mmCIF file of C-alpha atoms and ligand atoms in Angstrom:
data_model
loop_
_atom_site.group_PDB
_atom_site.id
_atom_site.type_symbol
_atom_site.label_atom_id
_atom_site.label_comp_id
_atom_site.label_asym_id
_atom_site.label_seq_id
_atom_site.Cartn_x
_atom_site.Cartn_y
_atom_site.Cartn_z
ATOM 1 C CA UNK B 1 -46.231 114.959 23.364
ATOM 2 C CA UNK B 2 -48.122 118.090 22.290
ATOM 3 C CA UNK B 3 -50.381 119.713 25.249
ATOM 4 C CA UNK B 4 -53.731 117.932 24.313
ATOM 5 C CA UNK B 5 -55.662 119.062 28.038
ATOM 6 C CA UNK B 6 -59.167 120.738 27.669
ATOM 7 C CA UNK B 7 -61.483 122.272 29.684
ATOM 8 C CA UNK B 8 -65.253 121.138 28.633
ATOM 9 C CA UNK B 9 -67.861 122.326 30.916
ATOM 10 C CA UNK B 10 -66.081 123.163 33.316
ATOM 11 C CA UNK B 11 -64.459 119.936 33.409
ATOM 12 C CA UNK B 12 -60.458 119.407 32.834
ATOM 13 C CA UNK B 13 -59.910 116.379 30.453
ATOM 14 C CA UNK B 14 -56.399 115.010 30.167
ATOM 15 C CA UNK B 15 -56.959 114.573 25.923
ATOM 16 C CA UNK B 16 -59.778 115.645 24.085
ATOM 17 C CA UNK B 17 -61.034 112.060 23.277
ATOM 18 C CA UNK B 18 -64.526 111.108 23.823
ATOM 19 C CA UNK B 19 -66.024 107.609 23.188
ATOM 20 C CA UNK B 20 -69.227 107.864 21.369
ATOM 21 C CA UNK B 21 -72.203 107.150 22.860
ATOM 22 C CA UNK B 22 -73.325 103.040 21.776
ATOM 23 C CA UNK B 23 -69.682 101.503 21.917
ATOM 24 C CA UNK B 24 -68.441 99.936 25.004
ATOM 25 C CA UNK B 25 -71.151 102.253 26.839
ATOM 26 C CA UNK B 26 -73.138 99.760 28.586
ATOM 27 C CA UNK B 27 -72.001 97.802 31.124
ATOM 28 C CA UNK B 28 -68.992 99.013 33.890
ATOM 29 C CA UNK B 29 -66.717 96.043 32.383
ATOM 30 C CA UNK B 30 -66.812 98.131 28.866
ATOM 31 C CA UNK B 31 -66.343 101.396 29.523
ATOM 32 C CA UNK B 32 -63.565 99.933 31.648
ATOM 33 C CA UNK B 33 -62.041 98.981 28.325
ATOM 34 C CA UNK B 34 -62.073 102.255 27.106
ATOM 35 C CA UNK B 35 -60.663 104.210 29.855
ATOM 36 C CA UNK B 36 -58.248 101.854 29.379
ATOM 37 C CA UNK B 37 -57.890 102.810 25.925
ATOM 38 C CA UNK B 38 -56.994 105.902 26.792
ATOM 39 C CA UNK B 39 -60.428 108.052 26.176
ATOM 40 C CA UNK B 40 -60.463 111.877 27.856
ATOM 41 C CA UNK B 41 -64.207 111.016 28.691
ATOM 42 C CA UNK B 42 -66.727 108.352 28.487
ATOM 43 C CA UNK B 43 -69.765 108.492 27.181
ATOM 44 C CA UNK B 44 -72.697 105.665 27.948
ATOM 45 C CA UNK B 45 -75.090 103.912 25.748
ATOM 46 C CA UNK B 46 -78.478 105.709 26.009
ATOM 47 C CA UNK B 47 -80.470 104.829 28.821
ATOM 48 C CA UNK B 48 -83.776 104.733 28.798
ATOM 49 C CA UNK B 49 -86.405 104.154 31.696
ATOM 50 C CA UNK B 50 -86.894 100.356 31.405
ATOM 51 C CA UNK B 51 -84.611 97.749 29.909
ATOM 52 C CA UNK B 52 -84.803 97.500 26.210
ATOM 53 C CA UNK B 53 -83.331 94.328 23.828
ATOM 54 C CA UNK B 54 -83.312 95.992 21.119
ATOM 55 C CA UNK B 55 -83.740 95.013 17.035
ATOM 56 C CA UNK B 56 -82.633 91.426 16.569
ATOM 57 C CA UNK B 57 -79.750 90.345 13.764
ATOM 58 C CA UNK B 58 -78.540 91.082 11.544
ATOM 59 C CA UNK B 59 -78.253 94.902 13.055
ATOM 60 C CA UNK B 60 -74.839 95.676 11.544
ATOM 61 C CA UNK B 61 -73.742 95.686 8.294
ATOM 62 C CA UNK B 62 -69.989 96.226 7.343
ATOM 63 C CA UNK B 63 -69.330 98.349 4.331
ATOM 64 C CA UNK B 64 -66.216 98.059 4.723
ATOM 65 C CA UNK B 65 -63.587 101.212 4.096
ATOM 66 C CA UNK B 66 -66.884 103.240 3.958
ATOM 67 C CA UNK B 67 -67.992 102.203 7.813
ATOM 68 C CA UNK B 68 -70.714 100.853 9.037
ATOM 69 C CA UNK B 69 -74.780 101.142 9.402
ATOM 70 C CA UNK B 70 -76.026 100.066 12.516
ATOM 71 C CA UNK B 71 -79.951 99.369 13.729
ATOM 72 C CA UNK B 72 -79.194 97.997 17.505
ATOM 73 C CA UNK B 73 -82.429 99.448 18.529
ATOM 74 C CA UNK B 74 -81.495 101.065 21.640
ATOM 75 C CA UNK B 75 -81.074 97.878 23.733
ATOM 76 C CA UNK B 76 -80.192 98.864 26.843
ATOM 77 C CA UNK B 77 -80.505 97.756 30.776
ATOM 78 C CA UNK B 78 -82.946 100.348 31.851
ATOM 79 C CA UNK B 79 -81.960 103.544 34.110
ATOM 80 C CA UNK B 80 -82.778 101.126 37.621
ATOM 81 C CA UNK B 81 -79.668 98.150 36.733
ATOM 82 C CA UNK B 82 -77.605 101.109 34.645
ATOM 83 C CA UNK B 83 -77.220 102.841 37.783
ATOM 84 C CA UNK B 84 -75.718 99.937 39.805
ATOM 85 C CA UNK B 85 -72.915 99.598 36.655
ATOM 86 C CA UNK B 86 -71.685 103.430 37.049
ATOM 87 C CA UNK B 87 -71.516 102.679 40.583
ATOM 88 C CA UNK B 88 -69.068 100.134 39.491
ATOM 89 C CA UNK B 89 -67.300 101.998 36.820
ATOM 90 C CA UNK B 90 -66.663 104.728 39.487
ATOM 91 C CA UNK B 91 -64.988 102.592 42.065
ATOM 92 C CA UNK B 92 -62.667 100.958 39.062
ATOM 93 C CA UNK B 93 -61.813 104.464 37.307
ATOM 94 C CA UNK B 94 -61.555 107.995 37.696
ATOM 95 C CA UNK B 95 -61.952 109.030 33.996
ATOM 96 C CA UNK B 96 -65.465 111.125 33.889
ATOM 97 C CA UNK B 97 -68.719 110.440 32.114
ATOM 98 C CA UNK B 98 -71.449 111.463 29.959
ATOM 99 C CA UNK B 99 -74.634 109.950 30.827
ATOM 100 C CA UNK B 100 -76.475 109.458 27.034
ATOM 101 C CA UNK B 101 -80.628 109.769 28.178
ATOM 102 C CA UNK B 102 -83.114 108.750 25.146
ATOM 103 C CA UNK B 103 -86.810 108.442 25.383
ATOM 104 C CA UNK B 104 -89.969 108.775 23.476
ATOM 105 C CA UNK B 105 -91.601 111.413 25.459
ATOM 106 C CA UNK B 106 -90.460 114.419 27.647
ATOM 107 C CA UNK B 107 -90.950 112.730 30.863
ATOM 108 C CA UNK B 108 -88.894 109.413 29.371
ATOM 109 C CA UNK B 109 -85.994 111.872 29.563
ATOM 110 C CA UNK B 110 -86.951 113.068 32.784
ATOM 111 C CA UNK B 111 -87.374 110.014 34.399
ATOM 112 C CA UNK B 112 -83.527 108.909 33.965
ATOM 113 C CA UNK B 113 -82.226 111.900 34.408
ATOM 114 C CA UNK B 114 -83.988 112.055 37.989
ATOM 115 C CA UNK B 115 -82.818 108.523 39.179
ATOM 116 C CA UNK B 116 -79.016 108.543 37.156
ATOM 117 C CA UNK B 117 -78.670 112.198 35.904
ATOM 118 C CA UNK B 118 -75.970 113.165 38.832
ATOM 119 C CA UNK B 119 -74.152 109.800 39.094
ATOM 120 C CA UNK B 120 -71.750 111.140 36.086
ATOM 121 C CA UNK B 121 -70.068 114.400 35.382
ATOM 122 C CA UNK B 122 -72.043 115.207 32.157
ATOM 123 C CA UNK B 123 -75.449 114.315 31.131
ATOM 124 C CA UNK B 124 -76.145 114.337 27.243
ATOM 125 C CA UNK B 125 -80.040 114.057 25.814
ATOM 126 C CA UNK B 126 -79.954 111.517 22.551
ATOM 127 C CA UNK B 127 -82.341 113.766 20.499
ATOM 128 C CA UNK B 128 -81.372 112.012 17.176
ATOM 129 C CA UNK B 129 -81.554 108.053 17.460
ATOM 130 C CA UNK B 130 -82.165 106.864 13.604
ATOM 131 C CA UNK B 131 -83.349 103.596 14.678
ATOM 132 C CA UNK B 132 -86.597 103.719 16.941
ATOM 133 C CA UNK B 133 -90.018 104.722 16.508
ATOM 134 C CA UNK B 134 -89.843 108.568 17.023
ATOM 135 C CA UNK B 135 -86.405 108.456 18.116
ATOM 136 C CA UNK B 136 -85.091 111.412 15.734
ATOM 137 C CA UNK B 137 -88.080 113.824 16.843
ATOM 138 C CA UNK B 138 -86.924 115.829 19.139
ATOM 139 C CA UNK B 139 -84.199 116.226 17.278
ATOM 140 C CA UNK B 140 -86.146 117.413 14.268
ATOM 141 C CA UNK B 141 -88.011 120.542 16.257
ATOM 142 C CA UNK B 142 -86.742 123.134 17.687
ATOM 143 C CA UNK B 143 -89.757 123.292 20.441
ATOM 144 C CA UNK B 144 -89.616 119.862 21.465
ATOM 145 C CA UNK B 145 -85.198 119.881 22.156
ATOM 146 C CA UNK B 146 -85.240 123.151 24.001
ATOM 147 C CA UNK B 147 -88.370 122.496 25.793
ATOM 148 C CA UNK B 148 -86.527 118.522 26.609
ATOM 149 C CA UNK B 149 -83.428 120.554 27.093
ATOM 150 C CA UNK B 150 -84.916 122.960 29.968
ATOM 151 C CA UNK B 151 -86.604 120.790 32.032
ATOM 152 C CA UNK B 152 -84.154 118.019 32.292
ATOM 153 C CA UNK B 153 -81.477 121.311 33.288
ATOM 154 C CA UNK B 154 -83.925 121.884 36.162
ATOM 155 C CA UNK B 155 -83.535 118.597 37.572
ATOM 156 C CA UNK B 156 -79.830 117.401 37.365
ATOM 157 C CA UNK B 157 -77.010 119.262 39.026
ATOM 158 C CA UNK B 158 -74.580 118.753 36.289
ATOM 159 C CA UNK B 159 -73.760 119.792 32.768
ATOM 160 C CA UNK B 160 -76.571 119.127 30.254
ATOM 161 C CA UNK B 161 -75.674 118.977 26.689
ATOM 162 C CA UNK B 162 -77.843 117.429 23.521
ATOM 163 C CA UNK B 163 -76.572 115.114 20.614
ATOM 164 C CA UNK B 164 -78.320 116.409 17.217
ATOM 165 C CA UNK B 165 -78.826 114.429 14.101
ATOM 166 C CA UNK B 166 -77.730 115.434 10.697
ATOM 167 C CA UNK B 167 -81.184 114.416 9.561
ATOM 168 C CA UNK B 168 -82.818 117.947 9.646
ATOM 169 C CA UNK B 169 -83.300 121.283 7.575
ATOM 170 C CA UNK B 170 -81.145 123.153 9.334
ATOM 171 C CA UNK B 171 -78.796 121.377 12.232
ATOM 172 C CA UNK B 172 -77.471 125.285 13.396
ATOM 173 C CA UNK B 173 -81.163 126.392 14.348
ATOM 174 C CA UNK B 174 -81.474 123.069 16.456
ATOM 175 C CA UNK B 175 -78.204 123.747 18.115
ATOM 176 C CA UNK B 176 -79.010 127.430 18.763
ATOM 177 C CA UNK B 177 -82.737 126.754 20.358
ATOM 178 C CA UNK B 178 -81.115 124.044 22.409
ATOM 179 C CA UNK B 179 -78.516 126.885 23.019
ATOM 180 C CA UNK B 180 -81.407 128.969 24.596
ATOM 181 C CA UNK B 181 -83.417 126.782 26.641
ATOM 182 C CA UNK B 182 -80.078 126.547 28.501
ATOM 183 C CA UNK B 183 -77.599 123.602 27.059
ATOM 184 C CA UNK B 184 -74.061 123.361 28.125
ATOM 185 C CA UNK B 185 -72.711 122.002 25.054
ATOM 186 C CA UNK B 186 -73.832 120.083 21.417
ATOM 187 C CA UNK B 187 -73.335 117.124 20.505
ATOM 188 C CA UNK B 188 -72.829 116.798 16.198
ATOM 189 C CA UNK B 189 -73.681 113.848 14.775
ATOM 190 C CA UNK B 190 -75.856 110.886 15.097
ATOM 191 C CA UNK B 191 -75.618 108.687 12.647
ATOM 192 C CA UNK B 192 -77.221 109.290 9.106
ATOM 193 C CA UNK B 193 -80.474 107.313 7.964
ATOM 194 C CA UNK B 194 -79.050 104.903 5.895
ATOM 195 C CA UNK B 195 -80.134 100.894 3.377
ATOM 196 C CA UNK B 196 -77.800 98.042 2.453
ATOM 197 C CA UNK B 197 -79.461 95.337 0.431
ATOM 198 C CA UNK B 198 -78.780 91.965 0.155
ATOM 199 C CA UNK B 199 -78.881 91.331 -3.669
ATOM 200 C CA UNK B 200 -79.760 87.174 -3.591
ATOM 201 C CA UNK B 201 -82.290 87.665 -1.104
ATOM 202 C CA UNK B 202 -83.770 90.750 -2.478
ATOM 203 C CA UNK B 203 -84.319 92.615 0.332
ATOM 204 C CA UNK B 204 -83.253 95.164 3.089
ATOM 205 C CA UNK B 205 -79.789 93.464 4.824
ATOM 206 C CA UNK B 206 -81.038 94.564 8.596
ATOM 207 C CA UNK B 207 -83.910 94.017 10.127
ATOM 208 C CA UNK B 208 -85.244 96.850 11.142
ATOM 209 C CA UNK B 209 -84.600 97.600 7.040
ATOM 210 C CA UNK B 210 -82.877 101.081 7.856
ATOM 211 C CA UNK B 211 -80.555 101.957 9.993
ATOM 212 C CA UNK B 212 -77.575 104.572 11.023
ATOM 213 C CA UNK B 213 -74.427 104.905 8.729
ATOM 214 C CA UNK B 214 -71.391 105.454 10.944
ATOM 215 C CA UNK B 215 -67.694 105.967 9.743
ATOM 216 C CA UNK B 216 -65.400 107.485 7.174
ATOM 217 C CA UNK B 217 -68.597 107.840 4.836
ATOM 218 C CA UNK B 218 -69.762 110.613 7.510
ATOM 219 C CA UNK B 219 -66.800 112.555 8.372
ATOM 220 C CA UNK B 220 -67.454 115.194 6.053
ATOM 221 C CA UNK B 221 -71.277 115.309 6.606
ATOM 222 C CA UNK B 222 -70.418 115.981 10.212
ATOM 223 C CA UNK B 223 -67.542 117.943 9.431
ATOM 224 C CA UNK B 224 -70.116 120.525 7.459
ATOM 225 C CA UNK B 225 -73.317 119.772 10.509
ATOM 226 C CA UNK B 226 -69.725 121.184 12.977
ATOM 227 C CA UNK B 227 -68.708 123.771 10.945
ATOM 228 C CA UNK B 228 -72.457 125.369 10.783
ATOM 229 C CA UNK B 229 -72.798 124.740 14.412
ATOM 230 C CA UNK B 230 -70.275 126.940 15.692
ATOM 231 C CA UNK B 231 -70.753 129.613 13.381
ATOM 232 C CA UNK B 232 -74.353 130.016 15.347
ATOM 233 C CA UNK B 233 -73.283 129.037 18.852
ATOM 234 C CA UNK B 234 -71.301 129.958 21.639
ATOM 235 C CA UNK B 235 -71.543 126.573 23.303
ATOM 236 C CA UNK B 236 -68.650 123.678 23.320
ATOM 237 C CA UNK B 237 -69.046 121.510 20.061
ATOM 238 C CA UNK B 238 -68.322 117.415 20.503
ATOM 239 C CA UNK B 239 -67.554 116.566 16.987
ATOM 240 C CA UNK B 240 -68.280 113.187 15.889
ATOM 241 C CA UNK B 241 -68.579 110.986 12.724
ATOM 242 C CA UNK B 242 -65.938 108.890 10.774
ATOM 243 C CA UNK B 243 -62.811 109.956 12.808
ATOM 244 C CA UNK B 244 -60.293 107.384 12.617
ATOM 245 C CA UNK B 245 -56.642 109.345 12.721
ATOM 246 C CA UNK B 246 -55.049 112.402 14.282
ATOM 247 C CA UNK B 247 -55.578 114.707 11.366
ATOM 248 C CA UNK B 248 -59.400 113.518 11.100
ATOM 249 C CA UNK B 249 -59.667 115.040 14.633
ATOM 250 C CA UNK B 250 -57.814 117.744 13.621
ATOM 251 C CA UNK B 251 -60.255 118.589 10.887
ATOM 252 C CA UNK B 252 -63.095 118.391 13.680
ATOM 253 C CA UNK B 253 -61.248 120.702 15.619
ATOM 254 C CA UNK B 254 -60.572 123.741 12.829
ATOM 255 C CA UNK B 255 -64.022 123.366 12.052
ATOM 256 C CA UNK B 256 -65.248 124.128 15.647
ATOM 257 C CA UNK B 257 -65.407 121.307 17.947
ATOM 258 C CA UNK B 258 -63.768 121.615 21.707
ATOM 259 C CA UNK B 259 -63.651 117.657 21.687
ATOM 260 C CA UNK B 260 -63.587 114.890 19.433
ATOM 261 C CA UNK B 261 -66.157 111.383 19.671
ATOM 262 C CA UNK B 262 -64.012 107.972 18.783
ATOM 263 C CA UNK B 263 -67.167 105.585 17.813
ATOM 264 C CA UNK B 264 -66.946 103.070 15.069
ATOM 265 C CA UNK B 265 -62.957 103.016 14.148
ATOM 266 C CA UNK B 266 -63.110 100.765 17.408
ATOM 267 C CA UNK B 267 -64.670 98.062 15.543
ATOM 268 C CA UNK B 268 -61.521 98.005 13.940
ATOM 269 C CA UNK B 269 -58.686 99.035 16.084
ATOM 270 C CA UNK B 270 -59.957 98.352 19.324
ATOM 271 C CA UNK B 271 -60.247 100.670 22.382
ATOM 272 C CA UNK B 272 -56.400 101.655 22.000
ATOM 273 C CA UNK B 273 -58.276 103.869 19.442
ATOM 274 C CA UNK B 274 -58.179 106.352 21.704
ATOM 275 C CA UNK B 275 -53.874 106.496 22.053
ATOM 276 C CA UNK B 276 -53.497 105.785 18.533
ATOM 277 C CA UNK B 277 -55.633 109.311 17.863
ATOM 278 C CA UNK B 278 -54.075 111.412 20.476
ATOM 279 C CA UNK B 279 -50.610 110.337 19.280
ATOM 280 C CA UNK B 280 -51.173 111.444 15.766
ATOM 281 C CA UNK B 281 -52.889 114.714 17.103
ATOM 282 C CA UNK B 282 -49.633 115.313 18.904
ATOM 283 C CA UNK B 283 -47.412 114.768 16.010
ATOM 284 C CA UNK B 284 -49.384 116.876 14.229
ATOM 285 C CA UNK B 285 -49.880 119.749 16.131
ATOM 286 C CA UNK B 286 -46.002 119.571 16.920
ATOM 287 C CA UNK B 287 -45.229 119.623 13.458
ATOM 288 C CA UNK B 288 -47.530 122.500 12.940
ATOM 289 C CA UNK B 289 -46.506 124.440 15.910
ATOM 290 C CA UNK B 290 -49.586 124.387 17.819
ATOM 291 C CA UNK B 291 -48.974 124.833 21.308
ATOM 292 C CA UNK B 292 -52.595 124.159 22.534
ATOM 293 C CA UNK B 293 -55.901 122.857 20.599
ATOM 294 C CA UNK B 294 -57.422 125.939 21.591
ATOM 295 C CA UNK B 295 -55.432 127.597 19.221
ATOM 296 C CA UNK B 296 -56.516 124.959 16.721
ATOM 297 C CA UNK B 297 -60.417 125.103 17.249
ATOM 298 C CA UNK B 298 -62.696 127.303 14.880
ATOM 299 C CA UNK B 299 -59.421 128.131 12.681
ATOM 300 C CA UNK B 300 -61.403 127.094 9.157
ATOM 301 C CA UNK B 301 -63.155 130.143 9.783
ATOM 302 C CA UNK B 302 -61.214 132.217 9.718
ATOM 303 C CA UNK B 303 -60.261 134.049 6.034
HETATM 304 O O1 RRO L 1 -79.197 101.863 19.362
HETATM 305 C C1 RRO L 1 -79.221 102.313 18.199
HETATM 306 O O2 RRO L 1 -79.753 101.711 17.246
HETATM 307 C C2 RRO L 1 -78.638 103.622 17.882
HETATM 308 C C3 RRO L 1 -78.843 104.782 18.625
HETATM 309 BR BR1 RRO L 1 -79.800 104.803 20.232
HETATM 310 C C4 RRO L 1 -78.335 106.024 18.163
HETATM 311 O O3 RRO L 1 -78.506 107.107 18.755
HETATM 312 N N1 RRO L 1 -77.636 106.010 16.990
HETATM 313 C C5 RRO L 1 -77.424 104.883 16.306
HETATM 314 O O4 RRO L 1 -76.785 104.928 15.246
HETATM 315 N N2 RRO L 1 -77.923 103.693 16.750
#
């Protein structure tokens, strides 16, 4: 097995493996399931201050080798009954997390990250959720995420990093005025506004009409949202959308990312996911001769 330990934030991470924020994220029993599975860190559905159901079904629609579009809604259990679940998840495993924070306003985010910000390693800020009212917003400005970005720093003790959207002009000048107001690392990418349509009935499949498109269909959409990222930032790049093999995370990797999200493959091929991507990292890096994925990371660039 190829060396496949990183350092991100600070933190040492035995593979490079994160699980995406929305998948096995929100209860202790789940994320559980993916330590299990083998993931280098854990990130947790986004919290936000109260409980939330959510958009009722149909919210997913299959499209098949292409991936997936999602409208869940942001159901969640609310930042009060979240935190009694990572108190759980911490006495059951000792693989770290990213606390995902979404909101509509400024003091939304501010509010979870007081009562649950320190009770993981990591806190990320969803600015980039496809599927509320508002949710892509702060995503969208470069005011709003740094100013969202510096006051939620001032009040949690830990790494604070944001998850961008590729729904904007230009994703870099997000990243790099998140970069500024004093971010520890970027997320890249939500999911992509997306429509299925059910042809007998006429109309939009989901019910919230649109939702996120997740999967294969976005790898190279994030690939390019990574790749202009870390030409403009000094930060640690998570890059996520459509990886589903080794060599996808690879690809992630030479085009700038530190670590690598594992979201909607595990739909498919269940939380061992996680093993199934590091082995086929390993293989590949040993066949290439990489002796570290820090010799791997930013390498597109180069030439
Ligand atoms: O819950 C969702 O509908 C959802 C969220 Br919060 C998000 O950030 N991205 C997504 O595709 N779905």
């Amino acid at each position: 097995m190829a060396n496949l330990q990183i350092n991100l934030c600070g933190l040492t991470l035995k593979n490079p493996t994160v699980l995406a924020s929305g998948i096995l994220g929100d209860s202790a029993n789940a994320l559980k399931r993916a330590a299990d599975g083998g993931a280098g860190i854990l990130t947790t559905k986004s919290i936000t201050p109260e409980k939330k159901e959510g958009h009722k079904p149909p919210n997913i629609v299959s499209l098949k080798e292409l991936g997936m579009i999602n409208a869940m809604g942001l159901p969640n259990p609310g930042a009060e009954n979240f935190s009694k679940e990572i108190e759980i998840f911490r006495k059951q495993s000792e693989t770290p997390l990213i606390v995902s924070i979404a909101g509509k306003t400024v003091n939304d985010y501010l509010k979870v990250a007081e009562k649950i910000g320190n009770l993981g390693n990591v806190v990320e800020l969803n600015l980039s959720c496809p599927n509320i009212e508002h949710g892509m917003e702060f995503g969208q400005s470069t005011e709003l995420a740094s100013e969202v970005t510096k006051k939620v720093k001032e009040i949690v003790n830990v790494p604070v990093g944001v998850k961008l959207g590729p729904n904007v002009g230009k994703i870099e000048e997000i990243a790099a005025s998140c970069e500024k107001a004093g971010a520890d690392f970027i997320t890249a990418i939500n999911t992509m506004p997306a429509l299925a349509i059910d042809l007998e009935k006429e109309k939009p499949i989901l019910t919230n009409k649109t939702g996120g498109l997740s999967g294969p269909a976005l790898k190279p959409i994030a690939l390019a949202c990574v790749y202009k990222i870390y030409k403009t930032v000094k930060i640690p790049i998570i890059g996520l959308g459509g990886i589903s093999s080794g060599k996808d995370a690879a690809e992630f990797f030479m085009a700038g990312a530190s670590a690598v999200g594992i979201g909607t493959v595990i739909y498919t091929k269940g939380p061992n996911s996680f093993k199934i991507v590091c082995n086929e990292l390993s293989e590949f890096m040993q066949e290439k001769g990489y002796a570290n994925l820090n010799e791997m990371i930013g390498l597109a660039h180069k030439g």
